[in-house]
């Protein structure tokens, strides 16, 4: 779908599903996971269940993913590859806060 392979580094996946007609995807893992992306020095938390709607270069209406910014965890609701040629990926929160990082940090 044009997203980095390492974007969802989940462990012990118990269930995965994808509804082709709507793009709805869900992943259930045994326990919550916090992963540090070393290249950008960011921690990301993945709940036991992560859901969203996937399309080419984008996951929208994302639930179950947070990024740590300073001392607080910010909920993410969208991840998109801005332009595959630039190699940037943008993370957006429901409140409109966003950050862009090089997609290489996520294993593209």
GROMACS .gro file of C-alpha atoms in nm:
model
  108
    1UNK     CA    1   0.000   0.000   0.000
    2UNK     CA    2   0.303   0.226  -0.024
    3UNK     CA    3   0.361   0.254   0.352
    4UNK     CA    4   0.692   0.169   0.523
    5UNK     CA    5   0.731  -0.196   0.624
    6UNK     CA    6   0.841  -0.109   0.978
    7UNK     CA    7   0.555   0.129   1.053
    8UNK     CA    8   0.370  -0.117   1.280
    9UNK     CA    9   0.640  -0.324   1.455
   10UNK     CA   10   0.395  -0.541   1.649
   11UNK     CA   11   0.474  -0.862   1.838
   12UNK     CA   12   0.267  -1.170   1.917
   13UNK     CA   13  -0.013  -1.086   1.673
   14UNK     CA   14  -0.319  -1.292   1.753
   15UNK     CA   15  -0.552  -1.168   1.481
   16UNK     CA   16  -0.529  -0.965   1.164
   17UNK     CA   17  -0.809  -0.867   0.931
   18UNK     CA   18  -0.866  -0.661   0.621
   19UNK     CA   19  -1.192  -0.573   0.448
   20UNK     CA   20  -1.098  -0.510   0.086
   21UNK     CA   21  -1.418  -0.321  -0.001
   22UNK     CA   22  -1.378  -0.055   0.270
   23UNK     CA   23  -1.007  -0.070   0.349
   24UNK     CA   24  -1.080  -0.139   0.717
   25UNK     CA   25  -0.790  -0.317   0.885
   26UNK     CA   26  -0.750  -0.447   1.241
   27UNK     CA   27  -0.463  -0.605   1.428
   28UNK     CA   28  -0.482  -0.763   1.773
   29UNK     CA   29  -0.169  -0.843   1.970
   30UNK     CA   30  -0.125  -1.011   2.309
   31UNK     CA   31  -0.011  -0.698   2.491
   32UNK     CA   32   0.055  -0.329   2.437
   33UNK     CA   33   0.393  -0.249   2.285
   34UNK     CA   34   0.613   0.061   2.306
   35UNK     CA   35   0.873   0.082   2.031
   36UNK     CA   36   1.157   0.333   1.993
   37UNK     CA   37   1.240   0.443   1.641
   38UNK     CA   38   1.611   0.507   1.688
   39UNK     CA   39   1.672   0.717   1.377
   40UNK     CA   40   1.426   0.986   1.490
   41UNK     CA   41   1.452   0.925   1.867
   42UNK     CA   42   1.073   0.879   1.913
   43UNK     CA   43   0.873   0.631   2.118
   44UNK     CA   44   0.547   0.500   1.975
   45UNK     CA   45   0.287   0.305   2.172
   46UNK     CA   46   0.065   0.042   2.010
   47UNK     CA   47  -0.245  -0.073   2.201
   48UNK     CA   48  -0.358  -0.434   2.214
   49UNK     CA   49  -0.588  -0.354   1.922
   50UNK     CA   50  -0.493  -0.120   1.637
   51UNK     CA   51  -0.754  -0.033   1.374
   52UNK     CA   52  -0.786   0.203   1.081
   53UNK     CA   53  -0.879   0.246   0.718
   54UNK     CA   54  -0.593   0.187   0.479
   55UNK     CA   55  -0.554   0.316   0.128
   56UNK     CA   56  -0.259   0.384  -0.098
   57UNK     CA   57   0.005   0.582   0.100
   58UNK     CA   58  -0.227   0.643   0.398
   59UNK     CA   59  -0.391   0.504   0.713
   60UNK     CA   60  -0.687   0.716   0.825
   61UNK     CA   61  -0.919   0.702   1.129
   62UNK     CA   62  -0.639   0.524   1.311
   63UNK     CA   63  -0.711   0.400   1.663
   64UNK     CA   64  -0.461   0.254   1.910
   65UNK     CA   65  -0.139   0.437   1.822
   66UNK     CA   66   0.029   0.717   2.023
   67UNK     CA   67   0.360   0.900   1.990
   68UNK     CA   68   0.552   1.039   2.285
   69UNK     CA   69   0.632   1.406   2.258
   70UNK     CA   70   0.840   1.540   2.548
   71UNK     CA   71   0.651   1.406   2.852
   72UNK     CA   72   0.308   1.341   2.700
   73UNK     CA   73   0.158   1.079   2.473
   74UNK     CA   74  -0.026   1.218   2.170
   75UNK     CA   75  -0.292   1.008   2.000
   76UNK     CA   76  -0.245   0.966   1.626
   77UNK     CA   77  -0.535   0.934   1.384
   78UNK     CA   78  -0.362   0.952   1.047
   79UNK     CA   79  -0.034   0.841   0.895
   80UNK     CA   80   0.047   0.928   0.536
   81UNK     CA   81   0.337   0.920   0.296
   82UNK     CA   82   0.333   1.277   0.165
   83UNK     CA   83   0.501   1.211  -0.164
   84UNK     CA   84   0.677   0.881  -0.228
   85UNK     CA   85   0.951   1.070  -0.414
   86UNK     CA   86   1.039   1.294  -0.117
   87UNK     CA   87   1.050   1.003   0.124
   88UNK     CA   88   0.861   1.183   0.400
   89UNK     CA   89   0.589   1.045   0.623
   90UNK     CA   90   0.348   1.262   0.823
   91UNK     CA   91   0.174   1.174   1.150
   92UNK     CA   92  -0.140   1.368   1.246
   93UNK     CA   93  -0.337   1.391   1.570
   94UNK     CA   94  -0.712   1.455   1.603
   95UNK     CA   95  -0.633   1.807   1.729
   96UNK     CA   96  -0.447   1.896   1.408
   97UNK     CA   97  -0.094   1.863   1.543
   98UNK     CA   98   0.135   1.695   1.294
   99UNK     CA   99   0.500   1.603   1.243
  100UNK     CA  100   0.689   1.488   0.937
  101UNK     CA  101   0.982   1.249   0.945
  102UNK     CA  102   1.191   1.066   0.685
  103UNK     CA  103   1.020   0.740   0.589
  104UNK     CA  104   1.359   0.566   0.603
  105UNK     CA  105   1.328   0.574   0.984
  106UNK     CA  106   1.038   0.328   0.948
  107UNK     CA  107   1.202   0.079   0.718
  108UNK     CA  108   1.090   0.184   0.371
   0.00000   0.00000   0.00000
